[in-house]
mmCIF file of C-alpha atoms in Angstrom:
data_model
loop_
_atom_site.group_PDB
_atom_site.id
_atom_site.type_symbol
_atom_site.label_atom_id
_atom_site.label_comp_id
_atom_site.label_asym_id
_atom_site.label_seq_id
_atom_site.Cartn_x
_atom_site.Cartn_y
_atom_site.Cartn_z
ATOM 1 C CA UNK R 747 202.642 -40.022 -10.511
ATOM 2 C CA UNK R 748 205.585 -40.115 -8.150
ATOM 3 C CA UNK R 749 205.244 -39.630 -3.776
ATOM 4 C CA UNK R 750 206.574 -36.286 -4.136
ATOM 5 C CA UNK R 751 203.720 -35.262 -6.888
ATOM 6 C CA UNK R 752 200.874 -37.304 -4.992
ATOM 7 C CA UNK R 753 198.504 -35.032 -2.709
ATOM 8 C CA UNK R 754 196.479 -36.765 -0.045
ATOM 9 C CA UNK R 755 193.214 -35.054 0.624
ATOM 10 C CA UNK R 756 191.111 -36.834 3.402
ATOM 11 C CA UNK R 757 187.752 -36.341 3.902
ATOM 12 C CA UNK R 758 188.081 -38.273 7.348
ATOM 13 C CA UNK R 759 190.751 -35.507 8.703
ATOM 14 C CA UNK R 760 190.035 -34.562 12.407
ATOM 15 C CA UNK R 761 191.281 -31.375 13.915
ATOM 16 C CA UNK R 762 194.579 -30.803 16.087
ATOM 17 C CA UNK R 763 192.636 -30.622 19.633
ATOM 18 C CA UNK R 764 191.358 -34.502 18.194
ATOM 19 C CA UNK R 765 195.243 -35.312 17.508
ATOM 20 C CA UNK R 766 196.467 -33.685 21.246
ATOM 21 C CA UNK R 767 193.465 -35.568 22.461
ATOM 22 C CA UNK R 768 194.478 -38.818 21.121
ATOM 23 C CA UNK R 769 198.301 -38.292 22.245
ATOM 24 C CA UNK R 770 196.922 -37.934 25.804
ATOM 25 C CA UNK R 771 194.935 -40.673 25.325
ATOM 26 C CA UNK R 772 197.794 -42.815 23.947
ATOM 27 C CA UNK R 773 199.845 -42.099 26.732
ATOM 28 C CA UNK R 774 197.096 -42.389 29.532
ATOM 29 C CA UNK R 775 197.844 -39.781 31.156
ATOM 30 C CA UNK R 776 194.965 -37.268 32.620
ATOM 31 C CA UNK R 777 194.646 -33.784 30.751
ATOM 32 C CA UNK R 778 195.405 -31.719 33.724
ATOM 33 C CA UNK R 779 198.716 -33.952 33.506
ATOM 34 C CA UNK R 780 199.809 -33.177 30.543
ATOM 35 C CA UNK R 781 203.873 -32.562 29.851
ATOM 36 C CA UNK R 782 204.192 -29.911 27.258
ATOM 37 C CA UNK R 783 207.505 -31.002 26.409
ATOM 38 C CA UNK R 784 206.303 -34.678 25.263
ATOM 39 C CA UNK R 785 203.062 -33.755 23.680
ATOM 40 C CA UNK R 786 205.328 -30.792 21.765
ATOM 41 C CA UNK R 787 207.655 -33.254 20.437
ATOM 42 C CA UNK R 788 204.626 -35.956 19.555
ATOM 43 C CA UNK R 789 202.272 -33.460 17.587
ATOM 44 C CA UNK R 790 205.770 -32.223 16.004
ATOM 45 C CA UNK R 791 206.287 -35.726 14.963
ATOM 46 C CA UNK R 792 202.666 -36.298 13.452
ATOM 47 C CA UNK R 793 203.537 -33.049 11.440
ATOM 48 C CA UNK R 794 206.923 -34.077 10.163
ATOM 49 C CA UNK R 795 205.389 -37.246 9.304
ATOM 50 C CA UNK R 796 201.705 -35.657 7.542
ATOM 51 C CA UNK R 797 204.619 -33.509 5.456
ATOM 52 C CA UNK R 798 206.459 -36.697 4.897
ATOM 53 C CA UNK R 799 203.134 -38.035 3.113
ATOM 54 C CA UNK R 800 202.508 -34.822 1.566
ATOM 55 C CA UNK R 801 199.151 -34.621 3.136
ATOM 56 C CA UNK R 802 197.156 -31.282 2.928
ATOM 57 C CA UNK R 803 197.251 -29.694 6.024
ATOM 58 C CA UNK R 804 194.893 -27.146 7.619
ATOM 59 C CA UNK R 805 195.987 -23.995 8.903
ATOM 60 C CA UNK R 806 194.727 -24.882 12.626
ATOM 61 C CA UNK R 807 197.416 -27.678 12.696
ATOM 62 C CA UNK R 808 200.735 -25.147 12.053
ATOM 63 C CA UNK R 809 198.710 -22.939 14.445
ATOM 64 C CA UNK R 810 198.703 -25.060 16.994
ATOM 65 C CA UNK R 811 202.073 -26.315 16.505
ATOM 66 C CA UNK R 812 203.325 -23.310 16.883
ATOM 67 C CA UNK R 813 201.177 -22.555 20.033
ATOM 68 C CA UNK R 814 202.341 -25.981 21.718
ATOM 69 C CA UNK R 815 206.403 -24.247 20.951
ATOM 70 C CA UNK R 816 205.493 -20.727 22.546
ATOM 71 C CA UNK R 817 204.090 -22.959 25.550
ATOM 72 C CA UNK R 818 207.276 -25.196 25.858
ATOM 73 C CA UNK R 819 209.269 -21.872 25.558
ATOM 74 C CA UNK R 820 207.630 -20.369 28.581
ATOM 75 C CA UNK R 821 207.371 -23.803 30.733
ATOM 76 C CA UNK R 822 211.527 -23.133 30.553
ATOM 77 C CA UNK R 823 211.700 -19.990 32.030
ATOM 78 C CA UNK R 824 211.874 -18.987 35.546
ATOM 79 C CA UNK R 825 208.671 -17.720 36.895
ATOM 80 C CA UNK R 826 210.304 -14.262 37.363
ATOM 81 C CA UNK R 827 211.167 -14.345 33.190
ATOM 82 C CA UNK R 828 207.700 -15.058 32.237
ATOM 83 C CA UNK R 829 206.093 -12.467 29.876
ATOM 84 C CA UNK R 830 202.652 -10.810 30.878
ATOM 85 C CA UNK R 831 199.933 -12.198 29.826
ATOM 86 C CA UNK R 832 196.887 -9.280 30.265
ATOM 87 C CA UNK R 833 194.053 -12.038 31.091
ATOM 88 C CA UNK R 834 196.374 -14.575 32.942
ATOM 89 C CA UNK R 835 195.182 -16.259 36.030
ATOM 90 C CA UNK R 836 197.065 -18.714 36.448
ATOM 91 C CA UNK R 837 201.337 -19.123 36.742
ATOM 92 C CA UNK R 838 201.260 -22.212 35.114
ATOM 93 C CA UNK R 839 201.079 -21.962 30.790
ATOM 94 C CA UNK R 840 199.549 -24.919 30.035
ATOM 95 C CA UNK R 841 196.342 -24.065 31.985
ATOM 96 C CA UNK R 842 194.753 -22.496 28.628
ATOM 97 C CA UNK R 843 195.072 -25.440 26.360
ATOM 98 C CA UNK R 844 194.262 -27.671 29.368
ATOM 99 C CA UNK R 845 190.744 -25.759 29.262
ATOM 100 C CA UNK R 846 190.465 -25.732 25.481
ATOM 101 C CA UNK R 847 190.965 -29.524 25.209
ATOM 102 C CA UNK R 848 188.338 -30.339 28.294
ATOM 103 C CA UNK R 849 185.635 -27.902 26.810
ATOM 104 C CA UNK R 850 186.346 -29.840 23.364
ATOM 105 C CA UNK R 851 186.279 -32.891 24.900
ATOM 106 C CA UNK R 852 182.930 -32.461 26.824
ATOM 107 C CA UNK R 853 181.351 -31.626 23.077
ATOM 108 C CA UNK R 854 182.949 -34.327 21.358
ATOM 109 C CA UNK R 855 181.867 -36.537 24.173
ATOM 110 C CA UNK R 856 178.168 -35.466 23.693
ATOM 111 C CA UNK R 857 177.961 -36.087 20.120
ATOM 112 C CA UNK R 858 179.209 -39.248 20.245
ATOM 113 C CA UNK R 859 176.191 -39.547 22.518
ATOM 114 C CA UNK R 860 173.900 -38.286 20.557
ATOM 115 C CA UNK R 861 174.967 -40.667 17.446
ATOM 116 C CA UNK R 862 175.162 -43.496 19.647
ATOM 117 C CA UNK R 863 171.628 -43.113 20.580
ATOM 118 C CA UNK R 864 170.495 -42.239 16.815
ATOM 119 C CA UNK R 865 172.132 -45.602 15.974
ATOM 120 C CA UNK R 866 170.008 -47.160 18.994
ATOM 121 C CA UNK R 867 166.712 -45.242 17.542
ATOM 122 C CA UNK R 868 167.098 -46.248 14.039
ATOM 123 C CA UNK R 869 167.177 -50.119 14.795
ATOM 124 C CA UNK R 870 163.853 -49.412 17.089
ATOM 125 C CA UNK R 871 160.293 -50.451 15.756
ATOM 126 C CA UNK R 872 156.725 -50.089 16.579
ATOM 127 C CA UNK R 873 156.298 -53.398 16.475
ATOM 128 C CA UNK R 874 158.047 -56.668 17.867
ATOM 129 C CA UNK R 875 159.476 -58.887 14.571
ATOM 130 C CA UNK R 876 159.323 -62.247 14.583
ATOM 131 C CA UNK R 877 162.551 -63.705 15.978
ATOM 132 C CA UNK R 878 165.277 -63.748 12.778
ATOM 133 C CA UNK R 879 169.179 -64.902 13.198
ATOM 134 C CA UNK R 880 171.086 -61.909 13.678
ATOM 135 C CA UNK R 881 173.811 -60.708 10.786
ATOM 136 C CA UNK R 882 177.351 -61.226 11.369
ATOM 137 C CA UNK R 883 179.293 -58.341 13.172
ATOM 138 C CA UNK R 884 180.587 -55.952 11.140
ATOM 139 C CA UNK R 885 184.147 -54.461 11.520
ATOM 140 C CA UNK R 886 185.207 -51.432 12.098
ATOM 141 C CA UNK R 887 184.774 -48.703 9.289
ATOM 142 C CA UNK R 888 187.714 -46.693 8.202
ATOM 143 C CA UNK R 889 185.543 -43.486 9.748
ATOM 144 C CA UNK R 890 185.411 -45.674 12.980
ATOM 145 C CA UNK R 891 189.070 -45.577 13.139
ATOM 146 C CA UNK R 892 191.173 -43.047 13.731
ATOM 147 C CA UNK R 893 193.708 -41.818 11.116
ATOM 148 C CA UNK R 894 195.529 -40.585 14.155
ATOM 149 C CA UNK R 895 195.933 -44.594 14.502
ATOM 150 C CA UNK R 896 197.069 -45.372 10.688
ATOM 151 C CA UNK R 897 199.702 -42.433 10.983
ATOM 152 C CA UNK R 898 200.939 -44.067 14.114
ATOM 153 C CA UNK R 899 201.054 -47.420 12.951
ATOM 154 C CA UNK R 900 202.969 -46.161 9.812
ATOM 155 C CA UNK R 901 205.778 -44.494 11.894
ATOM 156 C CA UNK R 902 206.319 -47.778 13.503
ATOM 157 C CA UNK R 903 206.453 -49.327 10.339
ATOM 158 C CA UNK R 904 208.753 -46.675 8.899
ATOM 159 C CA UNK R 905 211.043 -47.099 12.383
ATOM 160 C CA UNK R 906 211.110 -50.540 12.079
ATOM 161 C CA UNK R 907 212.417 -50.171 8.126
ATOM 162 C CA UNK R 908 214.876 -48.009 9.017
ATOM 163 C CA UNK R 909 216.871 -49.614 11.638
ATOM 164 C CA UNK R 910 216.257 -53.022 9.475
ATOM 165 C CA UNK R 911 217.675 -52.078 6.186
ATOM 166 C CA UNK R 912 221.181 -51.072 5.437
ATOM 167 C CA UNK R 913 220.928 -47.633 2.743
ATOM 168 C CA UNK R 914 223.998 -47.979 1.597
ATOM 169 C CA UNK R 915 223.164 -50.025 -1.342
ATOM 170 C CA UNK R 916 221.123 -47.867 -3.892
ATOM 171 C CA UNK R 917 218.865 -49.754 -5.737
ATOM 172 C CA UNK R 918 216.211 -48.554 -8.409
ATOM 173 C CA UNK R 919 212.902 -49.471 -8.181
ATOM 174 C CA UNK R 920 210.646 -46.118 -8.245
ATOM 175 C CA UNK R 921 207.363 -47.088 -8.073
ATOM 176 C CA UNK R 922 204.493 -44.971 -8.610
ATOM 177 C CA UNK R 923 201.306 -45.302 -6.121
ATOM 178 C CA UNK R 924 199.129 -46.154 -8.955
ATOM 179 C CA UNK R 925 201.635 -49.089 -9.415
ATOM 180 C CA UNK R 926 201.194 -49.874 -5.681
ATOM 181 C CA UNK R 927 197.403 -49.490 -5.908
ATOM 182 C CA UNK R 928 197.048 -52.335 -8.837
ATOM 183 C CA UNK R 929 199.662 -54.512 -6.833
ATOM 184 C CA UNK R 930 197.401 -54.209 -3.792
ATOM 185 C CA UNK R 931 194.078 -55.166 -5.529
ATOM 186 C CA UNK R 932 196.052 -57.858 -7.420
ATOM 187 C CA UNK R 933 197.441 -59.209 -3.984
ATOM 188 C CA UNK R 934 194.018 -59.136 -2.379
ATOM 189 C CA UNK R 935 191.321 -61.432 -2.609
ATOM 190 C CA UNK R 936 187.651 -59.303 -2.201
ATOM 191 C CA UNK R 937 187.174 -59.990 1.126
ATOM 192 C CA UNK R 938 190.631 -61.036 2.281
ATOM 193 C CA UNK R 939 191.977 -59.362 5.531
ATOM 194 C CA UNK R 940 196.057 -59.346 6.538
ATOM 195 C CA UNK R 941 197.978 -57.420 9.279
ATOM 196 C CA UNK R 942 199.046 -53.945 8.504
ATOM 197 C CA UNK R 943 202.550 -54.612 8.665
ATOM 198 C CA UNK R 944 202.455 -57.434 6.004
ATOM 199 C CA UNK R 945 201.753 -54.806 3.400
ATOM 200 C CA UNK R 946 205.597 -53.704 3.969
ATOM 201 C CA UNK R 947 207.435 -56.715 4.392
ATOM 202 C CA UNK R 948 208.853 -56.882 0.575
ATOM 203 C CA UNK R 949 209.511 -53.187 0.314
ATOM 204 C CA UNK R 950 213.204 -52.415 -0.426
ATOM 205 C CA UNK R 951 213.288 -48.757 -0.062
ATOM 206 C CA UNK R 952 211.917 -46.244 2.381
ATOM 207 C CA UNK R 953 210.333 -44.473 -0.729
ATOM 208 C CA UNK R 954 208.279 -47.537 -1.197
ATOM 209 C CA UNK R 955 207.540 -47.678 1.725
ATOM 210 C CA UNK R 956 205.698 -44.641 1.656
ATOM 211 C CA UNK R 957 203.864 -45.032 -1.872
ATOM 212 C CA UNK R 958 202.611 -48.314 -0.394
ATOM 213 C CA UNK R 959 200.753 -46.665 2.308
ATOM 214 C CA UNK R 960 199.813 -43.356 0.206
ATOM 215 C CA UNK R 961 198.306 -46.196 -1.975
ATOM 216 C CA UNK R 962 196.461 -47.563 0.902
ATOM 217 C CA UNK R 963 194.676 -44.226 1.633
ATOM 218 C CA UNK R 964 193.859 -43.975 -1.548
ATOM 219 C CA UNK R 965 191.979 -47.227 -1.716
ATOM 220 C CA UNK R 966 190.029 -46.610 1.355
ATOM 221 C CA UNK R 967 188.914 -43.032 0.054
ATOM 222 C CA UNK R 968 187.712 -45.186 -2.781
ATOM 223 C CA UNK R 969 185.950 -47.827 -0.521
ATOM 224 C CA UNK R 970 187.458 -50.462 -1.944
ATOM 225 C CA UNK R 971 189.576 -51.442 1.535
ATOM 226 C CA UNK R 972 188.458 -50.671 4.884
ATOM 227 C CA UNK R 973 190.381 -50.809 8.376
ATOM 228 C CA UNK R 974 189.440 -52.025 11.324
ATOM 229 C CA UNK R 975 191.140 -52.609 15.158
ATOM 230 C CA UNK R 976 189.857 -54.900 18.215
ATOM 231 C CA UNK R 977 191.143 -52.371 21.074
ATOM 232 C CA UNK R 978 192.284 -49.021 21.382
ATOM 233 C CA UNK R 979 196.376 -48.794 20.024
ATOM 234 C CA UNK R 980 195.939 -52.538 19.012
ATOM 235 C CA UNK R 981 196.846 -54.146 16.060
ATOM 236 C CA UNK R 982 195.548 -52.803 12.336
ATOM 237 C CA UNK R 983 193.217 -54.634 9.944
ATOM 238 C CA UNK R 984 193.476 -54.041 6.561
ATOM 239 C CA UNK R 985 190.345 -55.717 4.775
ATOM 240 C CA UNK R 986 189.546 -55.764 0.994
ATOM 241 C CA UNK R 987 185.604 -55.289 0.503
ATOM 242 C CA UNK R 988 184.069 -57.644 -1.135
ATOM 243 C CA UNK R 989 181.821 -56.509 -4.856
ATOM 244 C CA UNK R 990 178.497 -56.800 -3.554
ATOM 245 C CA UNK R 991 179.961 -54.264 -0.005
ATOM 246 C CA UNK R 992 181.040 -51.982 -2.917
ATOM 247 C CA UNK R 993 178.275 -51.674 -5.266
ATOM 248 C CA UNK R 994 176.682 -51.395 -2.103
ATOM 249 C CA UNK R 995 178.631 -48.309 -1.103
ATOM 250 C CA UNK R 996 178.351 -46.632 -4.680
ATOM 251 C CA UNK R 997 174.810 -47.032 -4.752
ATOM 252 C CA UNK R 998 174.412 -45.391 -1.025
ATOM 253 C CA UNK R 999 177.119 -42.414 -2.317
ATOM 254 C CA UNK R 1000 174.494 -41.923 -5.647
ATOM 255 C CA UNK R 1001 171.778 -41.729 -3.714
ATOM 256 C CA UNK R 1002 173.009 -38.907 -1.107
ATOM 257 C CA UNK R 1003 174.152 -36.863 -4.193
ATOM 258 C CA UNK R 1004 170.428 -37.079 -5.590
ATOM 259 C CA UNK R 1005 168.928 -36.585 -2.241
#
């Protein structure tokens, strides 16, 4: 099983309003600020690089893709040249999505709520405990973190490779990601953490490069590594679970599939 025959399918995929959200977000910029030309060219690179990974898209992604080009288009017109738009109110064409993506917000915002507060309501009792020691913190889940976050980091990584390594030299070392996935458990200790980055240091090729982190993914849909980040665009965690956080896991996914 080669990169170009491996299909990711991610149960932890978020939609493209979550992806234009994040860009904004990335850039700190307020939504009614928003430069069509630079969050055109960012979602196009998110694409190029999802396609790169072979990653299963949904339709709403090339949808909006293609929406975010018709935008740009019209931004670079003169006002006279604009087309008619039957509902339009407003000169200015980024005034839709601006709407979409503060409506979606405002929902996203509230369920976060919402979960926040079931969180707070499931650690509530009738009755006062006696005093215990609390548990250590745990990090981050993978769900916690945004794969927004792990694509970005990648493309750095990728970037990075590429201005590093000199491809004139061919060399032959196809590996396969279930060859990457047995080198990763064999590299890490059950509960040993390292920097993303490290993962990549000894790759040789770009195409290992990319069956390394294809690997990755693969190993957190399989909750055997989990991810985890201090701050918002800081650095990535990669942590190996340790066998009693896994049998752990398996028992909990059992038990919802009996439920």
């Amino acid at each position: 099983m080669e990169a170009t025959d491996y299909k990711v399918r991610l149960e932890i995929f978020e939609g493209p309003l979550d992806l234009l959200l994040y860009l904004i977000k990335k850039d700190e910029v307020d939504i009614h600020s928003i430069s069509i030309e630079r969050i055109t060219r960012q979602y196009l690179d998110y694409i190029n690089t999802f396609k790169l990974l072979n990653i299963d898209l949904a339709s709403e992604f090339i949808v909006m893709a293609a929406n975010l080009m018709y935008l740009k288009s019209r931004t670079l017109l003169p006002k006279v040249d604009q087309p008619p738009e039957e509902d339009a109110e407003d000169d200015d064409p980024r005034w839709e999505l601006i709407r979409q993506l503060i409506e979606y917000k405002k929902f996203k915002d509230a369920a976060g709520f919402l979960s926040l507060k079931e969180m707070e309501q499931e650690g509530s009792f009738a009755h006062q405990p006696d005093a215990a020691e609390l548990p250590a913190e745990e990090p981050a889940a993978l769900a916690e973190v945004s794969i927004f976050d792990l694509i970005r980091a990648f493309q750095n990584v990728l970037k990075r490779f590429e201005e590093s390594h000199d491809f004139g030299d061919i060399i032959d070392d196809r590996y396969t990601v279930s060859d990457k996935i047995e080198l990763l458990l064999g590299n890490f200790a059950p509960g040993e953490s390292r920097r993303f980055e490290t993962l990549f240091q000894s790759a040789t090729t770009k195409a290992e490069v990319i069956v390394t982190f294809l690997a990755l993914l693969e190993l957190m849909k399989l909750n055997q590594f989990i991810v985890r980040q201090s701050e918002l665009l800081g650095d990535i965690v990669i942590e190996r679970r340790d066998n009693q956080s896994v049998a752990a896991m398996e028992a909990a996914e059992v038990g919802a599939d009996y439920a």
